[in-house]
CSV table of C-alpha atoms in Angstrom, one decimal:
chain,number,residue,atom,x,y,z
A,1,MET,CA,117.5,-9.2,-27.0
A,2,PRO,CA,119.4,-8.4,-23.7
A,3,VAL,CA,119.6,-4.7,-22.7
A,4,PRO,CA,122.6,-3.7,-20.6
A,5,HIS,CA,122.2,-2.7,-17.0
A,6,LEU,CA,123.7,0.6,-16.1
A,7,SER,CA,124.1,1.5,-12.4
A,8,ASN,CA,121.7,4.3,-11.6
A,9,VAL,CA,124.3,5.9,-9.3
A,10,GLN,CA,126.5,6.6,-12.4
A,11,ASN,CA,124.0,7.9,-14.9
A,12,GLY,CA,123.7,11.6,-14.0
A,13,PRO,CA,126.2,13.2,-16.4
A,14,LEU,CA,125.7,10.6,-19.1
A,15,LEU,CA,121.9,11.2,-18.9
A,16,GLU,CA,122.5,14.9,-19.6
A,17,LEU,CA,124.8,14.0,-22.5
A,18,GLU,CA,122.2,11.7,-24.0
A,19,ARG,CA,119.5,14.4,-23.5
A,20,ARG,CA,121.7,17.0,-25.4
A,21,ILE,CA,122.3,14.5,-28.2
A,22,LEU,CA,118.5,13.7,-28.5
A,23,GLU,CA,117.5,17.4,-28.4
A,24,ALA,CA,120.1,18.2,-31.1
A,25,GLN,CA,119.3,15.2,-33.3
A,26,PRO,CA,118.3,17.2,-36.4
A,27,GLN,CA,121.4,19.5,-36.2
A,28,ILE,CA,123.6,16.5,-35.6
A,29,GLU,CA,122.3,14.6,-38.7
A,30,HIS,CA,122.7,17.8,-40.8
A,31,TRP,CA,126.2,18.3,-39.4
A,32,PHE,CA,127.1,14.7,-40.3
A,33,ARG,CA,125.8,15.1,-43.9
A,34,SER,CA,127.9,18.2,-44.3
A,35,GLN,CA,131.0,16.4,-43.0
A,36,TRP,CA,130.5,13.5,-45.4
A,37,CYS,CA,130.4,16.0,-48.3
A,38,ALA,CA,133.8,17.2,-47.2
A,39,HIS,CA,135.4,13.8,-46.3
A,40,ALA,CA,135.3,10.4,-48.1
A,41,THR,CA,133.8,7.8,-45.8
A,42,PRO,CA,135.9,4.8,-44.8
A,43,PHE,CA,134.5,1.7,-46.6
A,44,TYR,CA,133.6,0.1,-43.3
A,45,GLY,CA,134.6,0.2,-39.7
A,46,SER,CA,133.9,-0.8,-36.1
A,47,VAL,CA,134.3,1.2,-33.0
A,48,ASP,CA,134.8,0.0,-29.4
A,49,LEU,CA,132.9,2.3,-26.9
A,50,ARG,CA,133.1,2.5,-23.2
A,51,ASN,CA,130.2,3.8,-21.1
A,52,SER,CA,131.2,4.9,-17.5
A,53,GLY,CA,128.0,6.7,-16.7
A,54,PHE,CA,129.9,10.0,-16.6
A,55,LYS,CA,131.7,9.5,-19.9
A,56,LEU,CA,130.8,7.8,-23.2
A,57,ALA,CA,133.9,7.6,-25.5
A,58,PRO,CA,135.5,5.5,-28.3
A,59,VAL,CA,138.6,3.6,-27.2
A,60,ASP,CA,139.4,2.0,-30.5
A,61,MET,CA,138.5,2.1,-34.2
A,62,ASN,CA,139.0,-0.8,-36.6
A,63,MET,CA,139.2,-0.2,-40.3
A,64,PHE,CA,139.0,-4.0,-41.1
A,65,PRO,CA,136.2,-5.2,-38.8
A,66,GLY,CA,136.1,-8.9,-38.2
A,67,GLY,CA,132.9,-9.6,-36.3
A,68,PHE,CA,130.1,-9.4,-38.8
A,69,ASN,CA,128.9,-12.8,-37.6
A,70,ASN,CA,128.1,-11.2,-34.2
A,71,LEU,CA,125.6,-8.7,-35.6
A,72,ASN,CA,121.9,-9.1,-35.1
A,73,THR,CA,120.6,-10.7,-38.3
A,74,ASP,CA,117.5,-8.5,-38.2
A,75,MET,CA,119.8,-5.7,-39.3
A,76,THR,CA,120.9,-7.5,-42.5
A,77,PRO,CA,118.7,-5.5,-44.8
A,78,LEU,CA,120.3,-2.3,-43.5
A,79,ALA,CA,123.8,-3.8,-44.0
A,80,VAL,CA,122.9,-4.8,-47.6
A,81,GLN,CA,121.7,-1.2,-48.4
A,82,ALA,CA,124.9,0.2,-46.8
A,83,ALA,CA,127.0,-2.2,-48.9
A,84,MET,CA,125.3,-1.0,-52.1
A,85,SER,CA,126.0,2.6,-51.1
A,86,ALA,CA,129.6,1.8,-50.3
A,87,VAL,CA,130.2,0.0,-53.6
A,88,ASP,CA,128.4,2.6,-55.6
A,89,LYS,CA,130.9,5.2,-54.4
A,90,VAL,CA,133.9,3.1,-55.4
A,91,CYS,CA,132.7,1.4,-58.5
A,92,PRO,CA,129.1,2.0,-59.6
A,93,GLU,CA,129.3,-0.7,-62.4
A,94,ALA,CA,130.8,-3.4,-60.1
A,95,LYS,CA,129.5,-6.9,-60.7
A,96,SER,CA,132.1,-8.8,-58.8
A,97,VAL,CA,134.3,-8.5,-55.8
A,98,LEU,CA,137.4,-10.4,-54.6
A,99,LEU,CA,137.3,-10.5,-50.8
A,100,ILE,CA,140.8,-11.0,-49.2
A,101,PRO,CA,140.5,-12.2,-45.6
A,102,GLU,CA,143.1,-12.6,-42.8
A,103,ASN,CA,145.5,-15.5,-43.0
A,104,HIS,CA,144.4,-17.1,-39.7
A,105,THR,CA,142.3,-19.8,-41.2
A,106,ARG,CA,142.2,-21.9,-38.0
A,107,ASN,CA,140.0,-19.4,-36.3
A,108,THR,CA,136.6,-20.8,-37.3
A,109,TYR,CA,134.7,-17.8,-35.7
A,110,TYR,CA,136.7,-15.4,-38.0
A,111,LEU,CA,135.7,-17.6,-40.9
A,112,GLN,CA,132.1,-17.2,-39.8
A,113,ASN,CA,132.7,-13.4,-40.1
A,114,VAL,CA,134.0,-14.0,-43.7
A,115,ALA,CA,130.9,-16.0,-44.6
A,116,ALA,CA,128.6,-13.2,-43.1
A,117,LEU,CA,130.4,-10.6,-45.2
A,118,VAL,CA,130.1,-12.8,-48.4
A,119,ARG,CA,126.3,-13.1,-47.7
A,120,ILE,CA,125.9,-9.3,-47.3
A,121,PHE,CA,127.7,-8.5,-50.6
A,122,GLU,CA,125.9,-11.3,-52.5
A,123,LEU,CA,122.6,-9.9,-51.3
A,124,ALA,CA,123.8,-6.5,-52.6
A,125,GLY,CA,124.0,-8.1,-56.1
A,126,LEU,CA,127.7,-8.9,-56.4
A,127,LYS,CA,129.5,-12.1,-57.3
A,128,VAL,CA,131.9,-12.7,-54.4
A,129,ARG,CA,134.9,-15.0,-54.3
A,130,LEU,CA,137.5,-15.3,-51.6
A,131,GLY,CA,141.2,-14.8,-52.4
A,132,THR,CA,143.9,-15.5,-49.9
A,133,LEU,CA,147.4,-14.2,-49.4
A,134,ASN,CA,148.3,-17.2,-47.2
A,135,PRO,CA,151.4,-18.8,-48.8
A,136,GLU,CA,150.4,-22.1,-47.2
A,137,ILE,CA,147.3,-22.2,-49.5
A,138,THR,CA,148.4,-23.1,-53.0
A,139,GLU,CA,145.1,-24.4,-54.4
A,140,ALA,CA,141.4,-23.9,-53.9
A,141,THR,CA,140.7,-25.0,-50.3
A,142,GLU,CA,137.4,-25.7,-48.6
A,143,LEU,CA,137.1,-24.7,-45.0
A,144,THR,CA,134.2,-24.7,-42.6
A,145,ALA,CA,133.2,-21.8,-40.3
A,146,ALA,CA,132.2,-22.3,-36.7
A,147,ASN,CA,128.5,-22.3,-37.6
A,148,GLY,CA,129.0,-24.9,-40.4
A,149,ALA,CA,129.1,-22.4,-43.3
A,150,PRO,CA,131.4,-23.4,-46.2
A,151,VAL,CA,134.3,-21.0,-46.9
A,152,ARG,CA,136.3,-21.6,-50.1
A,153,LEU,CA,139.7,-19.9,-50.3
A,154,GLU,CA,141.7,-19.6,-53.5
A,155,PRO,CA,145.2,-18.3,-54.0
A,156,VAL,CA,145.4,-14.7,-55.4
A,157,GLU,CA,147.4,-14.3,-58.6
A,158,ARG,CA,148.6,-11.1,-60.3
A,159,ARG,CA,148.3,-10.6,-64.1
A,160,GLY,CA,149.8,-7.3,-65.1
A,161,ASN,CA,148.3,-4.8,-62.6
A,162,ARG,CA,145.2,-6.8,-61.8
A,163,LEU,CA,144.4,-9.4,-59.1
A,164,VAL,CA,142.8,-12.5,-60.5
A,165,LEU,CA,142.1,-16.1,-59.5
A,166,ALA,CA,143.4,-19.2,-61.4
A,167,ASP,CA,140.3,-19.7,-63.6
A,168,GLY,CA,140.5,-16.1,-64.8
A,169,PHE,CA,138.1,-14.5,-62.3
A,170,ASN,CA,138.9,-10.8,-62.8
A,171,PRO,CA,136.9,-8.7,-60.3
A,172,CYS,CA,135.9,-5.0,-60.6
A,173,MET,CA,136.8,-4.4,-57.0
A,174,VAL,CA,139.1,-5.9,-54.3
A,175,LEU,CA,137.8,-5.7,-50.6
A,176,LEU,CA,140.4,-6.3,-47.9
A,177,ASN,CA,139.3,-7.8,-44.6
A,178,ASN,CA,143.0,-8.2,-43.8
A,179,ASP,CA,144.6,-5.4,-41.7
A,180,LEU,CA,148.1,-5.9,-43.2
A,181,SER,CA,149.8,-6.1,-39.8
A,182,GLY,CA,152.6,-8.0,-41.4
A,183,GLY,CA,153.3,-5.3,-44.0
A,184,ILE,CA,152.0,-4.5,-47.4
A,185,PRO,CA,152.6,-7.4,-49.8
A,186,PRO,CA,154.0,-6.4,-53.3
A,187,LEU,CA,151.1,-8.3,-54.8
A,188,LEU,CA,148.7,-5.6,-53.6
A,189,GLN,CA,150.7,-2.6,-54.6
A,190,ASN,CA,149.8,-0.4,-57.6
A,191,ILE,CA,146.9,-2.6,-58.8
A,192,GLU,CA,144.4,-1.2,-61.3
A,193,GLN,CA,141.3,-2.4,-59.5
A,194,ASN,CA,139.6,-0.3,-56.8
A,195,LEU,CA,141.1,-1.6,-53.5
A,196,MET,CA,139.1,-0.9,-50.3
A,197,PRO,CA,140.1,0.0,-47.7
A,198,PRO,CA,143.2,1.6,-49.1
A,199,LEU,CA,146.6,0.1,-48.3
A,200,HIS,CA,147.5,3.0,-45.9
A,201,ALA,CA,144.5,2.0,-43.7
A,202,GLY,CA,146.5,-1.1,-42.7
A,203,TRP,CA,148.6,-1.3,-39.6
A,204,ALA,CA,151.8,-1.2,-41.7
A,205,VAL,CA,151.1,2.6,-41.9
A,206,ARG,CA,148.3,3.3,-39.4
A,207,ARG,CA,148.8,4.4,-35.8
A,208,LYS,CA,146.2,4.6,-33.1
A,209,SER,CA,147.7,7.9,-31.9
A,210,HIS,CA,147.1,9.4,-35.4
A,211,HIS,CA,143.5,8.3,-35.2
A,212,PHE,CA,142.9,9.9,-31.7
A,213,GLN,CA,144.6,13.1,-32.9
A,214,ALA,CA,142.0,13.3,-35.6
A,215,TYR,CA,139.3,12.3,-33.1
A,216,ASP,CA,140.4,15.1,-30.8
A,217,GLU,CA,139.5,17.6,-33.6
A,218,VAL,CA,136.2,15.9,-34.4
A,219,ALA,CA,135.2,15.8,-30.7
A,220,GLN,CA,136.0,19.6,-30.3
A,221,ASP,CA,133.8,20.4,-33.3
A,222,PHE,CA,131.0,18.2,-32.1
A,223,ALA,CA,131.1,19.4,-28.5
A,224,GLN,CA,130.8,23.0,-29.8
A,225,LEU,CA,127.8,22.0,-31.9
A,226,ILE,CA,125.8,20.6,-28.9
A,227,SER,CA,127.5,22.7,-26.2
A,228,ILE,CA,129.2,20.1,-24.0
A,229,ASP,CA,132.6,19.6,-22.6
A,230,PRO,CA,134.5,17.5,-25.2
A,231,TRP,CA,136.1,15.5,-22.5
A,232,LEU,CA,132.8,13.7,-21.9
A,233,ILE,CA,133.2,12.0,-25.3
A,234,ASN,CA,137.0,12.0,-25.7
A,235,PRO,CA,139.7,10.0,-23.9
A,236,LEU,CA,142.9,11.9,-23.2
A,237,PHE,CA,146.0,10.3,-24.6
A,238,ALA,CA,149.7,10.6,-25.2
A,239,SER,CA,152.2,8.5,-27.2
A,240,ALA,CA,155.6,7.1,-26.4
A,241,GLY,CA,158.2,5.6,-28.8
A,242,GLY,CA,161.7,4.1,-28.8
A,243,LEU,CA,160.6,1.3,-26.5
A,244,ASP,CA,162.0,-2.2,-26.1
A,245,PHE,CA,160.1,-4.0,-23.4
A,246,GLN,CA,162.5,-7.0,-23.4
A,247,SER,CA,165.6,-4.9,-22.6
A,248,ARG,CA,163.5,-2.3,-20.6
A,249,GLN,CA,164.7,0.5,-22.9
A,250,GLY,CA,162.5,3.6,-22.6
A,251,GLU,CA,160.9,2.4,-19.3
A,252,GLN,CA,161.3,5.6,-17.4
A,253,MET,CA,160.1,7.7,-20.3
A,254,LEU,CA,157.0,5.5,-20.4
A,255,ALA,CA,156.5,5.9,-16.7
A,256,ASP,CA,156.7,9.7,-17.0
A,257,THR,CA,154.2,9.7,-19.8
A,258,VAL,CA,151.8,7.6,-17.7
A,259,SER,CA,152.3,9.9,-14.7
A,260,ASP,CA,151.6,13.1,-16.8
A,261,LEU,CA,148.4,11.6,-18.2
A,262,LEU,CA,147.1,10.4,-14.8
A,263,THR,CA,147.7,13.9,-13.5
A,264,ARG,CA,145.6,15.4,-16.4
A,265,ILE,CA,142.8,12.8,-15.8
A,266,ARG,CA,142.8,13.6,-12.0
A,267,VAL,CA,142.2,17.3,-12.8
A,268,LYS,CA,139.2,16.4,-15.0
A,269,TYR,CA,137.9,14.0,-12.3
A,270,ARG,CA,138.1,16.8,-9.7
A,271,GLU,CA,136.3,19.2,-12.1
A,272,GLN,CA,133.5,16.7,-12.6
A,273,GLY,CA,133.2,15.5,-9.0
A,274,ILE,CA,134.2,11.9,-9.9
A,275,GLU,CA,135.5,9.9,-7.0
A,276,HIS,CA,137.0,6.9,-8.9
A,277,ASP,CA,140.7,6.3,-9.3
A,278,PRO,CA,141.9,7.3,-12.7
A,279,PHE,CA,143.7,4.6,-14.8
A,280,VAL,CA,145.3,4.5,-18.2
A,281,ILE,CA,145.5,1.8,-20.9
A,282,VAL,CA,149.0,1.2,-22.4
A,283,LYS,CA,148.7,-0.5,-25.8
A,284,ALA,CA,150.6,-1.0,-29.0
A,285,ASP,CA,150.2,2.0,-31.3
A,286,ALA,CA,149.8,-0.3,-34.3
A,287,GLY,CA,147.8,-3.5,-33.9
A,288,THR,CA,144.6,-5.3,-33.1
A,289,TYR,CA,143.2,-8.4,-31.4
A,290,GLY,CA,143.8,-7.1,-27.9
A,291,MET,CA,147.5,-7.9,-27.9
A,292,GLY,CA,150.1,-5.7,-26.3
A,293,VAL,CA,147.6,-4.1,-23.8
A,294,MET,CA,147.9,-3.4,-20.1
A,295,SER,CA,145.8,-1.4,-17.6
A,296,VAL,CA,147.8,0.9,-15.3
A,297,LYS,CA,146.9,3.0,-12.2
A,298,SER,CA,150.3,4.3,-11.3
A,299,PRO,CA,153.6,5.0,-13.2
A,300,GLU,CA,155.4,2.5,-11.0
A,301,GLU,CA,153.5,-0.4,-12.6
A,302,VAL,CA,155.4,0.0,-15.9
A,303,ILE,CA,158.8,-0.1,-14.2
A,304,GLY,CA,160.5,-3.4,-13.8
A,305,LEU,CA,157.8,-5.5,-15.5
A,306,ASN,CA,158.2,-9.2,-14.9
A,307,ARG,CA,159.0,-11.6,-17.8
A,308,LYS,CA,155.4,-12.6,-18.4
A,309,ALA,CA,154.3,-8.9,-18.6
A,310,ARG,CA,157.3,-8.0,-20.9
A,311,ASN,CA,156.5,-10.9,-23.2
A,312,LYS,CA,152.9,-9.8,-23.3
A,313,MET,CA,153.7,-6.2,-24.2
A,314,SER,CA,156.7,-6.8,-26.5
A,315,VAL,CA,154.9,-8.4,-29.5
A,316,VAL,CA,151.6,-8.2,-31.3
A,317,LYS,CA,149.9,-9.9,-34.2
A,318,GLU,CA,152.2,-11.5,-36.8
A,319,GLY,CA,154.9,-11.5,-34.1
A,320,LEU,CA,155.8,-7.8,-34.7
A,321,ALA,CA,157.9,-6.1,-32.0
A,322,VAL,CA,156.3,-3.2,-30.1
A,323,SER,CA,158.4,-0.1,-30.0
A,324,GLU,CA,155.6,2.5,-30.0
A,325,VAL,CA,152.6,2.7,-27.6
A,326,ILE,CA,149.6,4.9,-27.1
A,327,VAL,CA,148.9,5.7,-23.4
A,328,GLN,CA,145.1,6.3,-23.3
A,329,GLU,CA,142.8,7.5,-20.6
A,330,GLY,CA,141.1,4.5,-19.2
A,331,VAL,CA,137.3,4.7,-19.4
A,332,TYR,CA,135.5,2.6,-16.9
A,333,THR,CA,132.6,0.4,-18.2
A,334,PHE,CA,129.7,0.3,-15.8
A,335,GLU,CA,127.6,-1.7,-18.2
A,336,THR,CA,126.8,-5.3,-17.6
A,337,VAL,CA,125.1,-8.0,-19.5
A,338,GLU,CA,123.8,-10.8,-17.3
A,339,GLU,CA,126.1,-9.5,-14.5
A,340,ALA,CA,129.3,-9.7,-16.6
A,341,VAL,CA,131.2,-6.6,-17.6
A,342,ALA,CA,130.4,-5.4,-21.2
A,343,GLU,CA,131.3,-2.8,-23.7
A,344,PRO,CA,129.4,-1.9,-26.9
A,345,VAL,CA,131.0,-2.3,-30.3
A,346,VAL,CA,129.3,-0.5,-33.2
A,347,TYR,CA,129.6,-1.6,-36.9
A,348,MET,CA,129.3,0.8,-39.8
A,349,MET,CA,129.5,0.5,-43.6
A,350,ASP,CA,129.8,3.6,-45.7
A,351,ARG,CA,128.3,6.3,-43.3
A,352,TYR,CA,125.6,4.1,-41.9
A,353,VAL,CA,125.4,2.2,-38.6
A,354,ILE,CA,124.5,-1.3,-39.5
A,355,GLY,CA,124.4,-2.9,-36.0
A,356,GLY,CA,126.7,-3.9,-33.2
A,357,PHE,CA,127.2,-6.2,-30.2
A,358,TYR,CA,128.3,-6.2,-26.6
A,359,ARG,CA,131.8,-7.6,-26.0
A,360,VAL,CA,131.2,-9.4,-22.7
A,361,HIS,CA,133.9,-10.8,-20.3
A,362,THR,CA,133.0,-12.7,-17.2
A,363,GLY,CA,136.6,-12.7,-16.0
A,364,ARG,CA,137.5,-9.0,-16.4
A,365,GLY,CA,136.9,-5.9,-14.3
A,366,VAL,CA,135.4,-2.5,-15.1
A,367,ASP,CA,138.8,-1.0,-15.6
A,368,GLU,CA,140.3,-3.8,-17.8
A,369,ASN,CA,140.6,-4.5,-21.5
A,370,LEU,CA,137.7,-6.8,-22.5
A,371,ASN,CA,139.2,-7.8,-25.9
A,372,ALA,CA,140.9,-10.9,-24.5
A,373,PRO,CA,140.5,-14.7,-24.5
A,374,GLY,CA,137.3,-15.7,-22.7
A,375,MET,CA,135.2,-12.9,-24.2
A,376,HIS,CA,131.9,-13.6,-25.8
A,377,PHE,CA,129.4,-11.5,-27.8
A,378,VAL,CA,125.8,-10.5,-27.4
A,379,PRO,CA,124.1,-8.8,-30.4
A,380,LEU,CA,122.9,-5.2,-29.8
A,381,SER,CA,119.2,-4.7,-30.4
A,382,PHE,CA,119.4,-1.6,-32.5
A,383,GLU,CA,115.7,-0.9,-33.1
A,384,THR,CA,114.4,0.8,-36.2
A,385,ALA,CA,117.8,1.1,-37.8
A,386,CYS,CA,119.4,2.9,-34.8
A,387,LEU,CA,116.9,5.8,-35.1
A,388,PRO,CA,116.0,7.7,-31.9
A,389,ASP,CA,112.6,7.8,-30.2
A,390,ARG,CA,112.4,11.6,-29.7
A,391,GLN,CA,109.3,11.1,-27.4
A,392,GLY,CA,111.2,8.6,-25.3
A,393,ASN,CA,113.4,9.1,-22.3
A,394,PRO,CA,117.1,9.9,-23.2
A,395,ASP,CA,118.3,6.7,-21.5
A,396,CYS,CA,115.7,4.3,-23.0
A,397,PRO,CA,117.5,1.5,-24.9
A,398,GLN,CA,116.6,2.9,-28.3
A,399,ASN,CA,117.9,6.4,-27.5
A,400,ARG,CA,121.0,5.1,-25.7
A,401,PHE,CA,121.8,3.0,-28.7
A,402,TYR,CA,121.3,6.1,-30.9
A,403,SER,CA,123.8,7.9,-28.8
A,404,TYR,CA,126.2,5.0,-29.3
A,405,GLY,CA,125.7,5.3,-33.0
A,406,VAL,CA,126.4,9.1,-32.9
A,407,ILE,CA,129.7,8.6,-31.0
A,408,ALA,CA,130.7,5.7,-33.2
A,409,ARG,CA,130.1,7.9,-36.3
A,410,LEU,CA,132.4,10.6,-34.8
A,411,ALA,CA,135.1,8.0,-34.6
A,412,LEU,CA,134.3,7.0,-38.2
A,413,LEU,CA,134.7,10.6,-39.3
A,414,ALA,CA,138.0,10.8,-37.4
A,415,GLY,CA,139.0,7.7,-39.4
A,416,ALA,CA,138.1,9.6,-42.6
A,417,ARG,CA,140.3,12.5,-41.7
A,418,GLU,CA,143.1,10.2,-40.5
A,419,LEU,CA,143.1,8.4,-44.0
A,420,GLU,CA,143.3,11.8,-45.7
A,421,ALA,CA,146.3,12.8,-43.6
A,422,THR,CA,148.2,9.5,-44.4
A,423,ASP,CA,147.1,9.2,-48.1
A,424,PRO,CA,150.2,9.4,-50.3
A,425,ASP,CA,148.1,10.8,-53.2
A,426,TYR,CA,145.9,13.2,-51.2
A,427,GLU,CA,146.3,16.8,-52.0
């Protein structure tokens, strides 16, 4: 299994961070246990990390992960155990689950992800069927995933306050692998069955800025626990609204926001003795799939965007217009897999790390978004279920991957707090 190469010139501060994490491992695990007693775990999630050698931080957290097919299959037993734990919390008596995927059925790699999810939950002892919200699918339809796995989609029906399939399949639980970018369909509202993740986890409600606000608090608490500067694990950010990229409305306000954030990053770079040029990532505050994203090194770059750039920034998935963005501190990635720029993506179910992969892009630079056409994936070799080797060096692969799992779980905890803050029924 490939292990990333990290430039030795860059690993001083990160090595110290990894050493702190390794030394504090018992306290860290105890702290996480106490946090999960106070906050309900998201059902599942994935976290994009960036490792610059001087900083290790999450840059995105997905509540509806779509890359289970990219995980190392050696980790399947752990994923099955985590699935059992996640289901037990929601519906201990569950025998069956209706899995509702995204509507983009032409993406055969996404269908491979669906097939991988089905396999995990079947191995966990559940009968799994696939229901679709796609209006184009009006009867049971057989599709084929990229690896040849069969995927059978059936239209979802509603009887009373329950979701069922045409033959009467009436599941105990409904699992969404659909991020609701296009809004919350009435079909899903006020159903009796346990629905996971909840509707307010979808992009119809969720905002990246809310997540990083919650992460800000988590990072402060964790930094205090292991005595580090929270900036080492936390990207600075700001948000901007009232934008219309096509008509250039809000352009100057966005440039001012970029300028302010770059100034704050330069202060931290000077403090830490970092000689790189700071940059920020401007991205849609709601949305996934790497759409509506640009890398910026000066405020002038967001003024007078050409038509191609305006088109790229103005819409995201489902053709939704972008009026709100998060401006996030860019974190360089100095990791490479086979000489191509790479970033780790960590997958979790319930409170457990169940694997991950490197997102690799041969055509992108160390300061660019890698979630773009042309990317490919290399499974992470999380050894011994992402447990550390406390006798090993802090930067050996096993311990580096443990550090990745710790930072990813911090983002998962932020996701838990974020869901509490946006839950219409939370008291």
